[in-house]
PDB file of C-alpha atoms and ligand atoms in Angstrom:
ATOM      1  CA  UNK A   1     138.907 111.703 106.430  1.00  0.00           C
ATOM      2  CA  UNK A   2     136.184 109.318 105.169  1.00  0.00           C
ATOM      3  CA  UNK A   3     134.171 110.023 107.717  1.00  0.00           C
ATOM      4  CA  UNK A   4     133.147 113.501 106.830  1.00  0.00           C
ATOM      5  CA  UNK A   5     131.804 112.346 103.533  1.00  0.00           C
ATOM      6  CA  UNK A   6     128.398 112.170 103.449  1.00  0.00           C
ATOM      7  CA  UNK A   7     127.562 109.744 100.462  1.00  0.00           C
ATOM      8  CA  UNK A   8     123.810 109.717  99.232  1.00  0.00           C
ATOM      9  CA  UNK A   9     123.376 106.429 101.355  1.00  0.00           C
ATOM     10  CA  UNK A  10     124.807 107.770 104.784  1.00  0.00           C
ATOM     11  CA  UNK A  11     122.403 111.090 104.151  1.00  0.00           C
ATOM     12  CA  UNK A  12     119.793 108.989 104.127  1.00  0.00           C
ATOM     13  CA  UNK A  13     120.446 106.991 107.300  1.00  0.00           C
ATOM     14  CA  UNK A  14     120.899 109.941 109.024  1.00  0.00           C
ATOM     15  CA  UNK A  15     117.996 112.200 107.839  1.00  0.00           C
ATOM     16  CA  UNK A  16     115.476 109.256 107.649  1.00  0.00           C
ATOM     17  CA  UNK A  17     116.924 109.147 111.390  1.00  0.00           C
ATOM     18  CA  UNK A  18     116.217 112.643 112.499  1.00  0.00           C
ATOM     19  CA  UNK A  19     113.203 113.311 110.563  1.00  0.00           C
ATOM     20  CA  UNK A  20     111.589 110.260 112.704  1.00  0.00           C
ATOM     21  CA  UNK A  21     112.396 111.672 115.943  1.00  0.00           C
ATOM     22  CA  UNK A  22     110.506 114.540 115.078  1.00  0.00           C
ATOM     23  CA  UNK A  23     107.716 112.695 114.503  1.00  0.00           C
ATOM     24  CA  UNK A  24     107.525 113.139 110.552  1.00  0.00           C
ATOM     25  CA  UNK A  25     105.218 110.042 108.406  1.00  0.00           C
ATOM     26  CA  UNK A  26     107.542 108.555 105.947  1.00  0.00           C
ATOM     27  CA  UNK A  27     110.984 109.837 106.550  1.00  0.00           C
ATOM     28  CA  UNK A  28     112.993 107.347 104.809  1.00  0.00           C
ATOM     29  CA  UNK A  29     110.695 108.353 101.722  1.00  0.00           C
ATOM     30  CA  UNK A  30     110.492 112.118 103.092  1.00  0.00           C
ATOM     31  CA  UNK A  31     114.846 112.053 102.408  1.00  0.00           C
ATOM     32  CA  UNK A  32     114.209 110.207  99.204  1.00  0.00           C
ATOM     33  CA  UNK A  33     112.578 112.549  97.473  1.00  0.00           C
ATOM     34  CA  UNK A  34     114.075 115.711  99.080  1.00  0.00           C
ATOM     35  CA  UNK A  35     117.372 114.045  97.575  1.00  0.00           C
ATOM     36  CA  UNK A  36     116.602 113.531  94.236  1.00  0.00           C
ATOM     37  CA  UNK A  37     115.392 117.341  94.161  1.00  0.00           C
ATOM     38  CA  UNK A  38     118.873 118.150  95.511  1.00  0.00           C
ATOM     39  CA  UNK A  39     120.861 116.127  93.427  1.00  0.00           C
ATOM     40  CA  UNK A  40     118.298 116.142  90.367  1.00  0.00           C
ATOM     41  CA  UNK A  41     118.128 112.479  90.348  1.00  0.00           C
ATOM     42  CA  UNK A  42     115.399 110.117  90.031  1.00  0.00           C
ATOM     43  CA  UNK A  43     114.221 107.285  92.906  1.00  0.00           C
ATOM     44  CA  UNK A  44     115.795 104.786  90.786  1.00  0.00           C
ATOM     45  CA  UNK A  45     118.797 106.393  90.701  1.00  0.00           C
ATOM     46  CA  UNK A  46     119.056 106.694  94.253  1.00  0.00           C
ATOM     47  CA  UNK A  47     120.199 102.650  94.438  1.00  0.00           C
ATOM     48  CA  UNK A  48     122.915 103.076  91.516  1.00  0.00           C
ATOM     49  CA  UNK A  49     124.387 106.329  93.274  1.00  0.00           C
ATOM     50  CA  UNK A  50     124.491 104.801  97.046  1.00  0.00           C
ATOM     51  CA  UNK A  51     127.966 105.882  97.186  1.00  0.00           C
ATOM     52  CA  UNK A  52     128.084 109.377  95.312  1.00  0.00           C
ATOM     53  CA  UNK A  53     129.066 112.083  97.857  1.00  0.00           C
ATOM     54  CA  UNK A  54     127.351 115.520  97.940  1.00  0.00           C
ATOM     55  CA  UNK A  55     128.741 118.871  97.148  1.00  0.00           C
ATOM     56  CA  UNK A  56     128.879 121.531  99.771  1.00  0.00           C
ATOM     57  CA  UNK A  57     126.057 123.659  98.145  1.00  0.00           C
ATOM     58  CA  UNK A  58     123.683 120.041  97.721  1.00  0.00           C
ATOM     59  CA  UNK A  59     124.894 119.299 101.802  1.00  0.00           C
ATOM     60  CA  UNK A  60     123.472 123.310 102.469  1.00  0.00           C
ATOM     61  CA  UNK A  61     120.377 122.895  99.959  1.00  0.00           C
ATOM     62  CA  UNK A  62     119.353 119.555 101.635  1.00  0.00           C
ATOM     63  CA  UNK A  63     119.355 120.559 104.798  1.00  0.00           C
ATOM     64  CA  UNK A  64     117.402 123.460 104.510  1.00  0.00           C
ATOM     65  CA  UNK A  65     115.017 121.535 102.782  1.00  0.00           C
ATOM     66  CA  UNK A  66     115.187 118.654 106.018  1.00  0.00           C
ATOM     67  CA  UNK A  67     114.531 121.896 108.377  1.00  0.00           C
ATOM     68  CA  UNK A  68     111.292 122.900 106.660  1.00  0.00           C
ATOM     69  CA  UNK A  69     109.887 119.419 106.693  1.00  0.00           C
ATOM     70  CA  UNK A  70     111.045 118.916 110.420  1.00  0.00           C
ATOM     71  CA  UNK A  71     108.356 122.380 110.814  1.00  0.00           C
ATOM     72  CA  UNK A  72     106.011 120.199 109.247  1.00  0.00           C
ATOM     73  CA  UNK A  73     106.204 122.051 105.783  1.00  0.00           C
ATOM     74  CA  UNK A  74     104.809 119.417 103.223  1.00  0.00           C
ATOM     75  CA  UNK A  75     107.492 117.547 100.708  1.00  0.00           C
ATOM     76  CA  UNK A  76     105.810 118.635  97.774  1.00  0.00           C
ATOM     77  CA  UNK A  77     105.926 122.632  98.430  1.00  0.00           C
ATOM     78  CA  UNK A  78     109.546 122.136  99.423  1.00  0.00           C
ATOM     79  CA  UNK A  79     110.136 120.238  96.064  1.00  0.00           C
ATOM     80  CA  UNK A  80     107.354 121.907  94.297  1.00  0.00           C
ATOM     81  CA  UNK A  81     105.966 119.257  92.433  1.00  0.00           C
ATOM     82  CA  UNK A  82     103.799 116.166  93.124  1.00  0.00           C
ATOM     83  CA  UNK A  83     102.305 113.476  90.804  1.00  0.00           C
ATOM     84  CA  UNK A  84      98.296 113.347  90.068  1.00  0.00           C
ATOM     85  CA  UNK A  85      96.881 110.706  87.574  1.00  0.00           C
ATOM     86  CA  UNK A  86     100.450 109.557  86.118  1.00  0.00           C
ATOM     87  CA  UNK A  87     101.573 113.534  85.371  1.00  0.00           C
ATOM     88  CA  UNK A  88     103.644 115.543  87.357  1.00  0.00           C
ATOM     89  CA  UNK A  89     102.092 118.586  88.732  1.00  0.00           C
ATOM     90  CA  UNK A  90     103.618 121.676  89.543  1.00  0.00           C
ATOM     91  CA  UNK A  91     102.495 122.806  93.170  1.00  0.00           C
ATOM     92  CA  UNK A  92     102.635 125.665  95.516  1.00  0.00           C
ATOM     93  CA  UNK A  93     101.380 127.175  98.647  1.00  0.00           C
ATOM     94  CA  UNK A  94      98.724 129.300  96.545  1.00  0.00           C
ATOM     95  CA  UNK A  95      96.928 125.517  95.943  1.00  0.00           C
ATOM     96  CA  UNK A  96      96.112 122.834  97.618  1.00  0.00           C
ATOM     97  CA  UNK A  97      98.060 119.787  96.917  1.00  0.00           C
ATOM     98  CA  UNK A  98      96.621 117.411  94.639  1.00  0.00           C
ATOM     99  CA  UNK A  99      95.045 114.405  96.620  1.00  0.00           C
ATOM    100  CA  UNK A 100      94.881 110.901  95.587  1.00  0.00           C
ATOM    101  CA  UNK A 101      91.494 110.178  96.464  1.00  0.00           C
ATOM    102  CA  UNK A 102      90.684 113.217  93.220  1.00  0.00           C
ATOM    103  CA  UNK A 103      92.092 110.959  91.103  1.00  0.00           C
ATOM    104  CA  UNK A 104      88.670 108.701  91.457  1.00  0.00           C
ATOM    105  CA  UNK A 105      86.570 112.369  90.561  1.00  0.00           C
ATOM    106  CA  UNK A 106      88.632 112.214  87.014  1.00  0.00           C
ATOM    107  CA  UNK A 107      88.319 108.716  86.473  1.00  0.00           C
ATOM    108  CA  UNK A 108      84.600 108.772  87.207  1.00  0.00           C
ATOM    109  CA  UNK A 109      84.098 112.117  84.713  1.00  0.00           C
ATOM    110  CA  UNK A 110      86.469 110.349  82.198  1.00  0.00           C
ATOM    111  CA  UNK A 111      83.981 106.707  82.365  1.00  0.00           C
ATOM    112  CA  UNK A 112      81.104 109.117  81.622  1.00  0.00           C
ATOM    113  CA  UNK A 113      82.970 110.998  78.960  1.00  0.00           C
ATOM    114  CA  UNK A 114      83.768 108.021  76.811  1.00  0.00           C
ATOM    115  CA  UNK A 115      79.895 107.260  76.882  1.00  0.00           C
ATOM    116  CA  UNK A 116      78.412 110.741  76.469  1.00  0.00           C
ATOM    117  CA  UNK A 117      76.292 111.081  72.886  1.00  0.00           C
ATOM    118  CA  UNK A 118      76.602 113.910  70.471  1.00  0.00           C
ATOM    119  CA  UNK A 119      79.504 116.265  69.652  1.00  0.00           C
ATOM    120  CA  UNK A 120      81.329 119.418  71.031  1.00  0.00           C
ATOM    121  CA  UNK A 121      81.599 118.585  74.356  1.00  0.00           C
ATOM    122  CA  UNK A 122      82.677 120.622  76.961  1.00  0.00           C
ATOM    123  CA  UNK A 123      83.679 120.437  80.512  1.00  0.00           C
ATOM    124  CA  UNK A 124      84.270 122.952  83.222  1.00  0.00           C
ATOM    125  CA  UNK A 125      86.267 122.489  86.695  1.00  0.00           C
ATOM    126  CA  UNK A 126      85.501 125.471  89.416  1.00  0.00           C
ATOM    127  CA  UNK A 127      88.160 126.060  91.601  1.00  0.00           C
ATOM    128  CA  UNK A 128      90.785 124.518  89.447  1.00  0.00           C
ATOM    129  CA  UNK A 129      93.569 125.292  91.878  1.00  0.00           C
ATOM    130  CA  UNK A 130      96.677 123.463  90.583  1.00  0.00           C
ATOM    131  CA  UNK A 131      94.363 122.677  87.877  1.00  0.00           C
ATOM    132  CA  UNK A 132      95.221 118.660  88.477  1.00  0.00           C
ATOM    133  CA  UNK A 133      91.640 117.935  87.734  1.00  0.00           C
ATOM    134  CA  UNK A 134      91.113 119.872  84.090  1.00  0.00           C
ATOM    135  CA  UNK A 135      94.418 118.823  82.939  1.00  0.00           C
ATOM    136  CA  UNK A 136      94.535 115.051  83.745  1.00  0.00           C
ATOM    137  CA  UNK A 137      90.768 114.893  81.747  1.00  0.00           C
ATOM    138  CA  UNK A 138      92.112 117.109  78.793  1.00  0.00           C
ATOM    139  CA  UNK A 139      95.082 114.622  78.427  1.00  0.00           C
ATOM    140  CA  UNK A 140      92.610 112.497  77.685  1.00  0.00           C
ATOM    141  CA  UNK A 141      89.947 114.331  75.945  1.00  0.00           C
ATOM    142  CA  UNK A 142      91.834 116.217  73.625  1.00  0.00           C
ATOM    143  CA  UNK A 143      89.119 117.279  71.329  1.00  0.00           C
ATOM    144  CA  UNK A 144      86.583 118.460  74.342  1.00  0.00           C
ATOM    145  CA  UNK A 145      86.841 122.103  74.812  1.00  0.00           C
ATOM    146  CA  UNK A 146      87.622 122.870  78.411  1.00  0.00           C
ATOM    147  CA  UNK A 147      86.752 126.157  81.284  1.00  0.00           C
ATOM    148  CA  UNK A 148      88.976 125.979  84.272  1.00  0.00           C
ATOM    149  CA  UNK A 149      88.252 129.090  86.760  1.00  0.00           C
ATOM    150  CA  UNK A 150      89.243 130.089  90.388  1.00  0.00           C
ATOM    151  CA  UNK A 151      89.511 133.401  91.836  1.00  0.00           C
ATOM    152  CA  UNK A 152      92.610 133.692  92.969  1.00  0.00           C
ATOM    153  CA  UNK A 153      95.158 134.896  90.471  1.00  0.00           C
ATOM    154  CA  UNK A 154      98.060 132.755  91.798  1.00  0.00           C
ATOM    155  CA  UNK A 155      96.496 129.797  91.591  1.00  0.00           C
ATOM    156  CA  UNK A 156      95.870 130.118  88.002  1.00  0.00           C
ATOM    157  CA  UNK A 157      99.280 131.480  86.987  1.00  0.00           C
ATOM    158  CA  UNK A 158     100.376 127.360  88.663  1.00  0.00           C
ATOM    159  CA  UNK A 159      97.229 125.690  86.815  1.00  0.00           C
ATOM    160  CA  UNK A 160      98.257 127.186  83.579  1.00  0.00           C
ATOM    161  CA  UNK A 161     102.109 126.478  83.950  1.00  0.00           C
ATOM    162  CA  UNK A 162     101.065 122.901  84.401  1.00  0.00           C
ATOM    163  CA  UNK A 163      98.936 122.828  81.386  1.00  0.00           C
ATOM    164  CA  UNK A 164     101.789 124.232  79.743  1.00  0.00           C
ATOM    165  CA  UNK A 165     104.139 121.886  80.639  1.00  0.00           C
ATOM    166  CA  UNK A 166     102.068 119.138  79.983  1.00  0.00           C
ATOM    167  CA  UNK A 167     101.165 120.403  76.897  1.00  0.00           C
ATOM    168  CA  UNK A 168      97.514 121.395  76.943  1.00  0.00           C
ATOM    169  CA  UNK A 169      96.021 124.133  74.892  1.00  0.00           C
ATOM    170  CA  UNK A 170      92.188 122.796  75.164  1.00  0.00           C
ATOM    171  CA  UNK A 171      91.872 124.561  78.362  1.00  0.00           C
ATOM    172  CA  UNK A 172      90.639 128.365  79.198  1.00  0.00           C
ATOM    173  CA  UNK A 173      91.289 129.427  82.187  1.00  0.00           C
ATOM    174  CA  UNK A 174      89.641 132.358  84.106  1.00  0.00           C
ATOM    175  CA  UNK A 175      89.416 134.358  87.367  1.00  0.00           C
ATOM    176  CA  UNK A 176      86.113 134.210  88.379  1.00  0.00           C
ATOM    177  CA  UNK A 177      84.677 133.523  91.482  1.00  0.00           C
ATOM    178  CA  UNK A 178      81.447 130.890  91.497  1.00  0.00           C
ATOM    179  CA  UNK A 179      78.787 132.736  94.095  1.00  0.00           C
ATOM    180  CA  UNK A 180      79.678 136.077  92.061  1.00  0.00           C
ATOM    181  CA  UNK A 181      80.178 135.470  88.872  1.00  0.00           C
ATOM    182  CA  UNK A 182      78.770 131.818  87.810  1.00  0.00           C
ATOM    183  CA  UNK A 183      79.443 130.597  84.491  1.00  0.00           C
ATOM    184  CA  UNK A 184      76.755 131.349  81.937  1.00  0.00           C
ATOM    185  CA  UNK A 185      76.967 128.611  79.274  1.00  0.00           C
ATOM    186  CA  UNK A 186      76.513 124.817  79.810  1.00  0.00           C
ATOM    187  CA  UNK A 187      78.567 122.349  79.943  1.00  0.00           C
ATOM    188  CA  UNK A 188      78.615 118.482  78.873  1.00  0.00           C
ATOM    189  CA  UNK A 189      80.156 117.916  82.393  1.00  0.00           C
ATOM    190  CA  UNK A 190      81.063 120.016  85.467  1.00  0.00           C
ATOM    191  CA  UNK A 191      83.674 119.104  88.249  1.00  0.00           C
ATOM    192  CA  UNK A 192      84.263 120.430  91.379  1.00  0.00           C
ATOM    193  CA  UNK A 193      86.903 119.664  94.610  1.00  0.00           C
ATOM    194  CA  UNK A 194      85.335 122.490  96.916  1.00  0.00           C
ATOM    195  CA  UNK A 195      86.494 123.606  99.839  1.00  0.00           C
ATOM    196  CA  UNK A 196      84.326 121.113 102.258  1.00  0.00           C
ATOM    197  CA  UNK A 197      86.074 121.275 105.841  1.00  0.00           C
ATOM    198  CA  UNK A 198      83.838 123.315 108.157  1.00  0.00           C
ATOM    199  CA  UNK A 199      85.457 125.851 109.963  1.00  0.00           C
ATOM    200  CA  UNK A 200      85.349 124.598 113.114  1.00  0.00           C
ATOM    201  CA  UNK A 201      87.034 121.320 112.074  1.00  0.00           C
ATOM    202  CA  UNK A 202      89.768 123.709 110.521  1.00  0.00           C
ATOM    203  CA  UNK A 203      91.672 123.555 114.682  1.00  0.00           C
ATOM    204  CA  UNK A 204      92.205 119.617 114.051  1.00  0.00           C
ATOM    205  CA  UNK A 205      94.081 119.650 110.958  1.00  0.00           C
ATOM    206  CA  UNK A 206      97.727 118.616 110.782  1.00  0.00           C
ATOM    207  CA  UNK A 207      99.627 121.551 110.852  1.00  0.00           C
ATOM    208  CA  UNK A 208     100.870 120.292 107.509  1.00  0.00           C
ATOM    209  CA  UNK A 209      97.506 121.235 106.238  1.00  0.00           C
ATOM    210  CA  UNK A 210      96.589 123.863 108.522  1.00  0.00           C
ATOM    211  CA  UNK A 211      99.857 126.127 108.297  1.00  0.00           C
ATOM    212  CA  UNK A 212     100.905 125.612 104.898  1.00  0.00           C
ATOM    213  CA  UNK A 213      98.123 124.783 102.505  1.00  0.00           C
ATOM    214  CA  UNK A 214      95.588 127.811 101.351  1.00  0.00           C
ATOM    215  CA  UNK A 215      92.889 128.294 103.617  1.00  0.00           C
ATOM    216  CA  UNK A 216      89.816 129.188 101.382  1.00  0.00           C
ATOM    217  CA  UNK A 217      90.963 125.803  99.253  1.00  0.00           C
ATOM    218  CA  UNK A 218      90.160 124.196 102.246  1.00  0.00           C
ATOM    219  CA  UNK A 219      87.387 125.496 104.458  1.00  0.00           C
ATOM    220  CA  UNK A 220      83.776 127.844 102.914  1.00  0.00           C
ATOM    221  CA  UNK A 221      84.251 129.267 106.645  1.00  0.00           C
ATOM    222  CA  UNK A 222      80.991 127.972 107.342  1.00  0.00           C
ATOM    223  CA  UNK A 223      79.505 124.067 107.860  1.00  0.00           C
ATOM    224  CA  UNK A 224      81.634 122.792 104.668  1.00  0.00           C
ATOM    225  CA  UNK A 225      78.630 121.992 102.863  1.00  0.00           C
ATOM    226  CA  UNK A 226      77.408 125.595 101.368  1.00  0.00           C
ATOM    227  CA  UNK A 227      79.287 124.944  97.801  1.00  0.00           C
ATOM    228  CA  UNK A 228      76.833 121.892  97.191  1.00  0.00           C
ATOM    229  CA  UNK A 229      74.098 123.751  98.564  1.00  0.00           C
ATOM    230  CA  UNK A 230      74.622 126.465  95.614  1.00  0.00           C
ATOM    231  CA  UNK A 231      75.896 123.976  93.302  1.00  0.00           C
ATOM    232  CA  UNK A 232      72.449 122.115  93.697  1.00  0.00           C
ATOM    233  CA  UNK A 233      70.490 125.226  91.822  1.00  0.00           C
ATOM    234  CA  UNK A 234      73.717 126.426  89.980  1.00  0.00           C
ATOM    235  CA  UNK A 235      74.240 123.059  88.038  1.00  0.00           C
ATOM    236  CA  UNK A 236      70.736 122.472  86.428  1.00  0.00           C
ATOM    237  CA  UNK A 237      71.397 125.809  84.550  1.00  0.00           C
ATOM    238  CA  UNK A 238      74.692 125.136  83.514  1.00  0.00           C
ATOM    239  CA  UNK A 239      75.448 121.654  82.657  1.00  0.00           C
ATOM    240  CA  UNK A 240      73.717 120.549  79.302  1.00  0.00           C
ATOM    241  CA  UNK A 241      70.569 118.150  79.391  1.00  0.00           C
ATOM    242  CA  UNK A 242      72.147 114.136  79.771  1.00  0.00           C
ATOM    243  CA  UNK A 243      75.239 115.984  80.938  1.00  0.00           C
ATOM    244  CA  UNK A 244      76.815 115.162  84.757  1.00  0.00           C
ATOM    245  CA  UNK A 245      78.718 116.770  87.229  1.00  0.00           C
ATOM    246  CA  UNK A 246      81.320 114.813  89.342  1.00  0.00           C
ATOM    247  CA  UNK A 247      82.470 116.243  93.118  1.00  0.00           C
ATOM    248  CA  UNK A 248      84.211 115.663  95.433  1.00  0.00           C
ATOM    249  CA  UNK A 249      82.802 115.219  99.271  1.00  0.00           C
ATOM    250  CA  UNK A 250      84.665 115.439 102.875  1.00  0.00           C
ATOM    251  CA  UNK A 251      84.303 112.291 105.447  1.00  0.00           C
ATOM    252  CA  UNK A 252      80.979 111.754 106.720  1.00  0.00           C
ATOM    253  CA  UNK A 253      79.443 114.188 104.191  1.00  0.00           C
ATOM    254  CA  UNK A 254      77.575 112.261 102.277  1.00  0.00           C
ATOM    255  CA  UNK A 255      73.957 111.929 103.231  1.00  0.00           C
ATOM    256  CA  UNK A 256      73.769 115.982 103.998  1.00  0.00           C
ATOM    257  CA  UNK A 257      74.925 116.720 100.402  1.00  0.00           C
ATOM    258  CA  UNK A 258      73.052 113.994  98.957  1.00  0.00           C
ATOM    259  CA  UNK A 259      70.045 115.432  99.998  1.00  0.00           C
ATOM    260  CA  UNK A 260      70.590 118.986  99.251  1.00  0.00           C
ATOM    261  CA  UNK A 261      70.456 117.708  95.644  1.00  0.00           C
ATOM    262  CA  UNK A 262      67.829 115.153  95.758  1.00  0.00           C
ATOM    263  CA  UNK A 263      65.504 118.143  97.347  1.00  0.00           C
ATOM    264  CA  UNK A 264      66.175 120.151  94.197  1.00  0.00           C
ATOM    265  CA  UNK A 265      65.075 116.770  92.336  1.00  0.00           C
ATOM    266  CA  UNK A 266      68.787 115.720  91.293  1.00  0.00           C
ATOM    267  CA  UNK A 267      69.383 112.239  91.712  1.00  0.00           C
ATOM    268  CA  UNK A 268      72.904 110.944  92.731  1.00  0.00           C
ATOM    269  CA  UNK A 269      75.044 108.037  92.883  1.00  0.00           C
ATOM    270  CA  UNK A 270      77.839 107.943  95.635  1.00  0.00           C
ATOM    271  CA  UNK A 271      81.693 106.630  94.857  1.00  0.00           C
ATOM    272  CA  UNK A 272      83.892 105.443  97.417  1.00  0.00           C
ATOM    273  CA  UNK A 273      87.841 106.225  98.137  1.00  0.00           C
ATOM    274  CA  UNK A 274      90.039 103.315  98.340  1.00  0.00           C
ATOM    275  CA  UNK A 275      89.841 103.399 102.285  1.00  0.00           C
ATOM    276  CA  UNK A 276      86.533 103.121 101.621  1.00  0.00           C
ATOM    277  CA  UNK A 277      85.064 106.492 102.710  1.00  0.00           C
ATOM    278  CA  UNK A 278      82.083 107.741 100.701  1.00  0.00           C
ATOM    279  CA  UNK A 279      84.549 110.182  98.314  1.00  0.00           C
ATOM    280  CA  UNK A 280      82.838 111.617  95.371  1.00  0.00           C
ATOM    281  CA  UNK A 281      79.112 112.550  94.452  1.00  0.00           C
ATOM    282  CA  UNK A 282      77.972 112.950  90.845  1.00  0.00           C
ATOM    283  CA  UNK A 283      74.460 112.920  89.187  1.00  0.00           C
ATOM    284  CA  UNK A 284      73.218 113.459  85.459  1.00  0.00           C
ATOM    285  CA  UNK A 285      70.916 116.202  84.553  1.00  0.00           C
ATOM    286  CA  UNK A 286      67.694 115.473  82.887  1.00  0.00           C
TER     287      UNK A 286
HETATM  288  N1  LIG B 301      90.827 121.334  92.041  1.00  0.00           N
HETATM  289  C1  LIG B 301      91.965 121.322  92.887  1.00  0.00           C
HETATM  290  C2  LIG B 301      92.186 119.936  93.473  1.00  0.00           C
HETATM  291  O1  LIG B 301      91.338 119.110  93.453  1.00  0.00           O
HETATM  292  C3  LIG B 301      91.842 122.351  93.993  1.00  0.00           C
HETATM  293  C4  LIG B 301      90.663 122.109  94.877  1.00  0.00           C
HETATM  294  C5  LIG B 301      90.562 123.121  95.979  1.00  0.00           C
HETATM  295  O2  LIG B 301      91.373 124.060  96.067  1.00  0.00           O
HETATM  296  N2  LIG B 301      89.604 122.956  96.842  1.00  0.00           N
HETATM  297  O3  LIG B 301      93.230 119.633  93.988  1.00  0.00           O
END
């Protein structure tokens, strides 16, 4: 009865085939990855194991797993994890899913770390959510003394798993939200990925974003742009003189929130993503 045998390759002809009818980006990678959950297996592994079969229970697992995808659930809640700046972060629907294009915010902070003058440094991230940003710069920054906060309690409880797992103990985190309760001491260098989609763009999101990923992550329920707006007076009195902030900026942002800071007399330099969309804002403080 060979035909009932559903090796890893035939699984993945056949859910690479049904994930595409309904429309899902990537399926072939999509059944990859749900796979090598399943099976605890890595991509490579995939190749040497073409012609492993799959238990009952990893043929029930998997295709629960291909249901919630096909209802546009995203891979990386179903799997829980996703990769940002070489680690592997631990995700779920109480954060946002790490983003490539944040990757650039750390890599810009980390530049201006290596050159900053003078000792103790320390750097704070508001609304850490899977704390992706804090941890990647600790990795590298091990002797900088770190804030992360958010206010909501579930997000932190992921942010500080991952900085367990990745072995971080430079990092405080606290619950504390930034229009309430700002932080009081200064920092070498503050970075921010705010919620910046305005809420009416929040109706022409994939439902990938829209129906799984946390709303106030995403949206200030306003014009997207009143976390720079506070973040323009906030940061002078927080980030140490010759220190920076670095954030992060939606599509066609980046005039508007360029001058909200230059009125307050903060001068800024713009970054762009790889597809070559203005990404990430960040300005030193005299
Ligand atoms: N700092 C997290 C990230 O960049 C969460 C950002 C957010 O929730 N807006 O992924």
């Amino acid at each position: 009865m060979t035909k009932d045998i559903w090796t890893v390759k035939r699984i993945i002809e056949w859910g690479k085939n049904y994930l595409q009818e309904k429309n899902i980006d990537s399926p072939r990678l999509t059944m990859e990855l749900l796979l090598c959950d399943v099976m605890n297996l890595q991509r490579i592994d995939l190749y040497l194991n073409h012609d492993k079969p799959l238990n009952q229970d990893e043929l029930k697992l998997l295709r629960a797993y291909i249901l919630r995808r096909a209802d546009r659930e995203p891979v990386q809640y179903i799997i829980g994890h996703t990769e940002f700046y070489g680690h592997r972060f631990f995700v779920n629907p109480a954060v946002l899913i790490p983003r490539p294009e944040t990757e650039l915010l750390v890599q810009y902070a980390a530049e201006f770390a290596k050159k900053i003058k003078g000792e103790n440094h320390t750097a704070l991230d508001i609304g850490t959510g899977s704390g992706c940003i804090i941890i990647s710069f600790a990795k590298m920054f091990p002797q900088w003394k770190c804030t992360a906060i958010d206010n909501s309690d579930k997000a932190l409880a992921i942010a500080e798993k991952n900085a367990e797992a990745l072995e971080i103990d430079t990092i405080a985190f606290h619950n504390a939200d930034v229009f309430e309760r700002p932080p009081q001491k200064r920092y070498s260098i503050v970075m921010s990925n705010p919620p910046y989609i305005a809420a009416k763009e929040m109706e022409n999101l994939e439902p990938e974003i829209a129906k799984y990923e946390p709303k106030t992550a995403l949206t200030d329920g306003d014009n997207g742009l009143s976390y720079y707006t506070y973040y323009a007076t906030l940061f002078p009195k927080i980030i140490r003189p010759g220190g920076a902030f670095f954030c992060e900026i939606g599509f066609g942002q980046s005039e508007e929130i360029q001058k909200i800071f230059t009125d307050k007399n903060i001068q800024t330099t713009i970054e762009k993503d790889y597809a070559g969309i203005p990404r990430i804002i960040w300005g030193i403080i005299k």
